[in-house]
């Protein structure tokens, strides 16, 4: 009888441990008051379109002058495009086209990238916005310092010119004492500044790289005119936009056949933007 209290105490300890084990087995959280993390919502897009069928043939005929005049087999080959090499068509796809005409060569490419965030606290859209922002920064642009539209820039230029004339009624600026040319001047473009046709007062200055409005969730245009030695000028325009968790890039370029020819940068920009808007509309359907 002297050992009974000890046995009772041992039994009580066993019961207590058993109860604790049962509580853990039933999934009881020892930190019941800790907050739970709600996973970020997934992106809108789970797949990507077939890139080589994303641009209608009628649009390709406009973007690739001379292709419609080719013989049947060659024409079909041009309009069929060349798919980009990719190992995950659910994440990244692309297609390119090229047309050679007597006056110039035009090339077009489009790329779709579907961004997926593997961090439950970061949404696919936010991750795609980060990807887009890196491209925008690489182009030397910033959404926080959006340049004004071309019309506004031209107006400011005219006001500056009028102000200069008022200060210099004798027209001394015409003899070389005027302010230096802005970026994209004749020394860079290889053109004269005498106001003759094809001079540096070209679409390259009037339509610089810039942030675009009303295209997807965010968009920018990068204009890249250049001359390589004695070869003809090559002018490339890129339009990049994001819609939800997909980032789209449109590249449109012209290579003239003669070194005396200058690509129409304004036309390239307008057509690249028009195609980008068509792609954005198709994605939203």
Short mmCIF file of C-alpha atoms in Angstrom, two decimals:
data_model
loop_
_atom_site.label_atom_id
_atom_site.label_comp_id
_atom_site.label_asym_id
_atom_site.label_seq_id
_atom_site.Cartn_x
_atom_site.Cartn_y
_atom_site.Cartn_z
CA UNK A 1 0.00 0.00 0.00
CA UNK A 2 3.03 2.30 0.48
CA UNK A 3 3.65 2.28 -3.28
CA UNK A 4 0.12 3.16 -4.38
CA UNK A 5 0.59 6.95 -4.48
CA UNK A 6 3.63 6.53 -6.74
CA UNK A 7 1.68 4.33 -9.13
CA UNK A 8 -1.12 6.86 -9.26
CA UNK A 9 1.33 9.65 -10.04
CA UNK A 10 2.92 7.63 -12.85
CA UNK A 11 -0.52 6.93 -14.34
CA UNK A 12 -1.38 10.61 -14.29
CA UNK A 13 1.82 11.48 -16.15
CA UNK A 14 1.13 8.83 -18.79
CA UNK A 15 -2.39 10.18 -19.34
CA UNK A 16 -1.08 13.73 -19.68
CA UNK A 17 1.51 12.73 -22.30
CA UNK A 18 -1.06 10.72 -24.18
CA UNK A 19 -3.41 13.69 -24.32
CA UNK A 20 -0.63 15.92 -25.65
CA UNK A 21 0.25 13.40 -28.34
CA UNK A 22 -3.37 13.17 -29.40
CA UNK A 23 -3.58 16.95 -29.69
CA UNK A 24 -0.60 17.05 -32.10
CA UNK A 25 -1.91 14.08 -34.02
CA UNK A 26 -5.17 15.90 -34.60
CA UNK A 27 -3.31 18.84 -36.17
CA UNK A 28 -3.67 21.29 -33.24
CA UNK A 29 -1.45 24.34 -33.86
CA UNK A 30 0.68 25.26 -30.90
CA UNK A 31 0.67 28.82 -32.30
CA UNK A 32 -3.04 29.22 -32.80
CA UNK A 33 -2.74 33.00 -32.72
CA UNK A 34 -0.21 33.26 -35.62
CA UNK A 35 -1.59 34.87 -38.84
CA UNK A 36 -2.00 32.81 -42.01
CA UNK A 37 -0.52 33.99 -45.35
CA UNK A 38 -3.00 34.22 -48.24
CA UNK A 39 -1.34 33.18 -51.53
CA UNK A 40 -1.12 35.93 -54.14
CA UNK A 41 -3.60 35.57 -57.02
CA UNK A 42 -2.38 33.86 -60.22
CA UNK A 43 -1.97 35.75 -63.47
CA UNK A 44 -4.73 36.07 -66.04
CA UNK A 45 -2.96 34.05 -68.72
CA UNK A 46 -2.22 30.34 -68.40
CA UNK A 47 -1.12 29.80 -72.02
CA UNK A 48 0.33 31.79 -74.92
CA UNK A 49 -0.93 32.24 -78.50
CA UNK A 50 0.69 30.59 -81.51
CA UNK A 51 3.11 33.40 -82.45
CA UNK A 52 3.42 32.73 -86.19
CA UNK A 53 -0.37 32.90 -86.50
CA UNK A 54 -0.75 35.95 -84.27
CA UNK A 55 -0.28 38.45 -87.12
CA UNK A 56 -2.90 38.36 -89.92
CA UNK A 57 -1.62 38.00 -93.47
CA UNK A 58 -3.19 41.33 -94.42
CA UNK A 59 -1.09 43.01 -91.73
CA UNK A 60 2.04 41.19 -92.85
CA UNK A 61 1.50 42.41 -96.42
CA UNK A 62 1.50 45.98 -95.12
CA UNK A 63 4.54 45.49 -92.89
CA UNK A 64 6.60 43.56 -95.46
CA UNK A 65 6.52 45.49 -98.77
CA UNK A 66 7.34 43.35 -101.78
CA UNK A 67 6.34 40.05 -100.20
CA UNK A 68 2.94 40.04 -101.91
CA UNK A 69 4.65 40.23 -105.33
CA UNK A 70 6.71 37.09 -104.79
CA UNK A 71 5.81 33.78 -106.47
CA UNK A 72 3.35 31.61 -104.57
CA UNK A 73 5.80 29.31 -102.77
CA UNK A 74 8.17 32.12 -101.80
CA UNK A 75 5.30 34.29 -100.66
CA UNK A 76 3.90 31.54 -98.45
CA UNK A 77 7.33 30.98 -96.93
CA UNK A 78 7.71 34.65 -96.04
CA UNK A 79 4.24 34.97 -94.52
CA UNK A 80 4.58 31.66 -92.67
CA UNK A 81 7.37 33.11 -90.56
CA UNK A 82 10.05 31.36 -88.56
CA UNK A 83 9.23 30.23 -85.03
CA UNK A 84 11.75 31.06 -82.31
CA UNK A 85 13.51 28.14 -80.66
CA UNK A 86 11.99 27.61 -77.21
CA UNK A 87 11.80 24.72 -74.79
CA UNK A 88 8.65 25.74 -72.96
CA UNK A 89 5.90 27.07 -75.20
CA UNK A 90 3.73 27.78 -72.15
CA UNK A 91 6.27 30.33 -70.93
CA UNK A 92 7.92 31.91 -73.99
CA UNK A 93 7.26 31.89 -77.74
CA UNK A 94 8.18 34.04 -80.72
CA UNK A 95 8.17 34.35 -84.49
CA UNK A 96 10.03 36.41 -87.10
CA UNK A 97 9.44 37.46 -90.71
CA UNK A 98 11.71 39.05 -93.34
CA UNK A 99 11.04 40.47 -96.79
CA UNK A 100 13.56 41.67 -99.38
CA UNK A 101 12.36 44.37 -101.78
CA UNK A 102 14.38 46.28 -104.40
CA UNK A 103 14.41 49.43 -102.26
CA UNK A 104 14.85 47.94 -98.77
CA UNK A 105 14.65 44.92 -96.51
CA UNK A 106 12.01 44.88 -93.79
CA UNK A 107 12.08 42.53 -90.81
CA UNK A 108 9.55 41.87 -88.06
CA UNK A 109 9.62 39.78 -84.92
CA UNK A 110 7.27 39.29 -81.97
CA UNK A 111 7.90 37.64 -78.61
CA UNK A 112 5.47 36.60 -75.88
CA UNK A 113 6.69 35.85 -72.35
CA UNK A 114 4.30 34.51 -69.71
CA UNK A 115 5.68 35.29 -66.27
CA UNK A 116 4.99 33.01 -63.32
CA UNK A 117 5.89 33.88 -59.73
CA UNK A 118 7.02 31.01 -57.53
CA UNK A 119 6.77 33.17 -54.42
CA UNK A 120 3.31 32.78 -52.86
CA UNK A 121 3.56 36.31 -51.48
CA UNK A 122 4.19 37.83 -54.95
CA UNK A 123 1.55 37.69 -57.68
CA UNK A 124 2.29 36.77 -61.28
CA UNK A 125 1.30 40.29 -62.31
CA UNK A 126 3.76 41.88 -59.89
CA UNK A 127 6.53 39.59 -61.05
CA UNK A 128 5.71 40.42 -64.70
CA UNK A 129 5.82 44.11 -63.82
CA UNK A 130 9.35 43.61 -62.48
CA UNK A 131 10.39 41.88 -65.72
CA UNK A 132 8.88 44.70 -67.75
CA UNK A 133 10.52 47.39 -65.58
CA UNK A 134 13.96 45.87 -66.25
CA UNK A 135 13.37 46.10 -70.00
CA UNK A 136 12.19 49.69 -69.65
CA UNK A 137 15.27 50.60 -67.62
CA UNK A 138 17.56 48.88 -70.13
CA UNK A 139 16.03 51.10 -72.83
CA UNK A 140 17.01 54.17 -70.82
CA UNK A 141 13.43 55.10 -69.95
CA UNK A 142 11.54 55.59 -66.72
CA UNK A 143 7.80 55.67 -66.07
CA UNK A 144 8.36 58.28 -63.34
CA UNK A 145 9.75 60.74 -65.89
CA UNK A 146 7.51 60.33 -68.88
CA UNK A 147 8.53 62.62 -71.75
CA UNK A 148 5.86 64.75 -73.35
CA UNK A 149 4.27 63.86 -76.70
CA UNK A 150 6.11 64.78 -79.90
CA UNK A 151 3.74 67.67 -80.56
CA UNK A 152 4.58 69.22 -77.19
CA UNK A 153 8.32 68.80 -77.77
CA UNK A 154 8.03 70.38 -81.21
CA UNK A 155 6.09 73.29 -79.75
CA UNK A 156 8.77 73.87 -77.13
CA UNK A 157 11.39 73.76 -79.86
CA UNK A 158 9.51 76.39 -81.87
CA UNK A 159 9.21 78.63 -78.81
CA UNK A 160 12.93 78.28 -78.19
CA UNK A 161 13.68 79.15 -81.79
CA UNK A 162 11.46 82.23 -81.68
CA UNK A 163 13.18 83.31 -78.47
CA UNK A 164 16.55 82.87 -80.13
CA UNK A 165 15.49 85.02 -83.09
CA UNK A 166 14.35 87.78 -80.74
CA UNK A 167 17.76 87.81 -79.04
CA UNK A 168 19.64 87.59 -82.34
CA UNK A 169 17.71 89.60 -84.94
CA UNK A 170 20.75 89.70 -87.21
CA UNK A 171 20.55 85.91 -87.57
CA UNK A 172 24.00 85.27 -86.12
CA UNK A 173 22.83 81.79 -85.16
CA UNK A 174 22.84 80.84 -88.81
CA UNK A 175 26.59 81.39 -88.96
CA UNK A 176 27.35 78.83 -86.29
CA UNK A 177 26.87 80.73 -83.02
CA UNK A 178 23.56 79.04 -82.24
CA UNK A 179 23.12 76.52 -79.44
CA UNK A 180 24.52 73.05 -80.11
CA UNK A 181 22.22 70.46 -81.60
CA UNK A 182 20.38 68.07 -79.26
CA UNK A 183 21.07 64.38 -79.10
CA UNK A 184 20.60 62.78 -82.48
CA UNK A 185 22.47 65.65 -84.19
CA UNK A 186 24.11 65.61 -87.58
CA UNK A 187 27.40 64.29 -86.19
CA UNK A 188 25.60 61.16 -85.01
CA UNK A 189 23.26 60.69 -87.92
CA UNK A 190 25.77 61.59 -90.62
CA UNK A 191 23.41 64.15 -92.14
CA UNK A 192 23.67 67.88 -92.83
CA UNK A 193 21.79 70.43 -90.75
CA UNK A 194 21.01 72.91 -93.50
CA UNK A 195 17.29 72.09 -93.41
CA UNK A 196 17.39 70.24 -96.72
CA UNK A 197 15.22 67.15 -97.20
CA UNK A 198 16.67 64.20 -95.33
CA UNK A 199 18.55 66.43 -92.86
CA UNK A 200 18.72 65.92 -89.10
CA UNK A 201 15.27 67.51 -88.68
CA UNK A 202 13.97 64.00 -89.24
CA UNK A 203 11.46 61.76 -87.46
CA UNK A 204 14.34 60.50 -85.32
CA UNK A 205 14.31 63.77 -83.35
CA UNK A 206 10.57 64.35 -83.50
CA UNK A 207 9.75 60.84 -82.27
CA UNK A 208 12.30 59.69 -79.67
CA UNK A 209 12.16 56.63 -77.46
CA UNK A 210 9.39 57.15 -74.92
CA UNK A 211 6.78 55.72 -72.57
CA UNK A 212 3.49 54.90 -74.31
CA UNK A 213 -0.02 55.43 -72.98
CA UNK A 214 -3.14 53.31 -73.48
CA UNK A 215 -1.29 50.13 -74.40
CA UNK A 216 -1.69 47.23 -72.00
CA UNK A 217 -0.84 47.91 -68.35
CA UNK A 218 2.48 49.55 -69.23
CA UNK A 219 4.38 50.12 -72.47
CA UNK A 220 7.34 51.88 -74.04
CA UNK A 221 8.84 52.45 -77.49
CA UNK A 222 12.57 52.30 -78.21
CA UNK A 223 13.82 53.92 -81.41
CA UNK A 224 17.26 52.81 -82.64
CA UNK A 225 18.46 54.49 -85.84
CA UNK A 226 22.11 53.89 -86.65
CA UNK A 227 24.69 53.94 -89.40
CA UNK A 228 27.49 51.39 -89.50
CA UNK A 229 30.48 52.74 -91.44
CA UNK A 230 29.72 53.07 -95.14
CA UNK A 231 26.75 50.72 -95.08
CA UNK A 232 23.19 51.92 -95.46
CA UNK A 233 21.30 53.15 -92.44
CA UNK A 234 19.52 50.52 -90.39
CA UNK A 235 16.54 51.71 -88.38
CA UNK A 236 14.95 49.51 -85.71
CA UNK A 237 11.92 50.16 -83.53
CA UNK A 238 10.85 48.09 -80.53
CA UNK A 239 7.53 48.30 -78.72
CA UNK A 240 7.33 46.46 -75.39
CA UNK A 241 4.16 46.20 -73.34
CA UNK A 242 2.79 44.24 -70.41
CA UNK A 243 -0.75 43.00 -69.98
CA UNK A 244 -1.33 41.13 -66.72
CA UNK A 245 1.39 38.44 -66.49
CA UNK A 246 2.42 38.51 -70.17
CA UNK A 247 5.17 40.74 -71.59
CA UNK A 248 5.11 41.26 -75.38
CA UNK A 249 7.90 42.65 -77.57
CA UNK A 250 7.43 43.83 -81.17
CA UNK A 251 10.55 44.61 -83.24
CA UNK A 252 10.26 46.22 -86.66
CA UNK A 253 13.24 47.29 -88.77
CA UNK A 254 14.26 48.54 -92.19
CA UNK A 255 17.58 48.25 -94.04
CA UNK A 256 17.66 50.42 -97.21
CA UNK A 257 19.31 49.03 -100.31
CA UNK A 258 21.26 52.27 -100.93
CA UNK A 259 23.41 54.23 -98.49
CA UNK A 260 21.76 57.44 -99.70
CA UNK A 261 18.34 56.27 -98.50
CA UNK A 262 17.12 57.04 -94.98
CA UNK A 263 14.40 54.90 -93.39
CA UNK A 264 11.21 56.67 -92.37
CA UNK A 265 11.38 56.35 -88.60
CA UNK A 266 7.92 57.81 -88.12
CA UNK A 267 6.38 55.15 -90.36
CA UNK A 268 8.25 52.35 -88.59
CA UNK A 269 7.07 53.59 -85.20
CA UNK A 270 3.45 53.99 -86.27
CA UNK A 271 3.27 50.51 -87.76
CA UNK A 272 5.03 48.87 -84.81
CA UNK A 273 2.61 50.55 -82.39
CA UNK A 274 -0.41 49.59 -84.49
CA UNK A 275 0.66 45.94 -84.45
CA UNK A 276 1.32 46.02 -80.71
CA UNK A 277 -2.20 47.33 -80.09
CA UNK A 278 -3.68 44.57 -82.26
CA UNK A 279 -1.77 41.97 -80.26
CA UNK A 280 -2.95 43.50 -76.98
CA UNK A 281 -6.55 43.43 -78.16
CA UNK A 282 -6.22 39.81 -79.28
CA UNK A 283 -4.83 38.82 -75.88
CA UNK A 284 -7.71 40.49 -74.04
CA UNK A 285 -10.38 38.65 -76.03
#
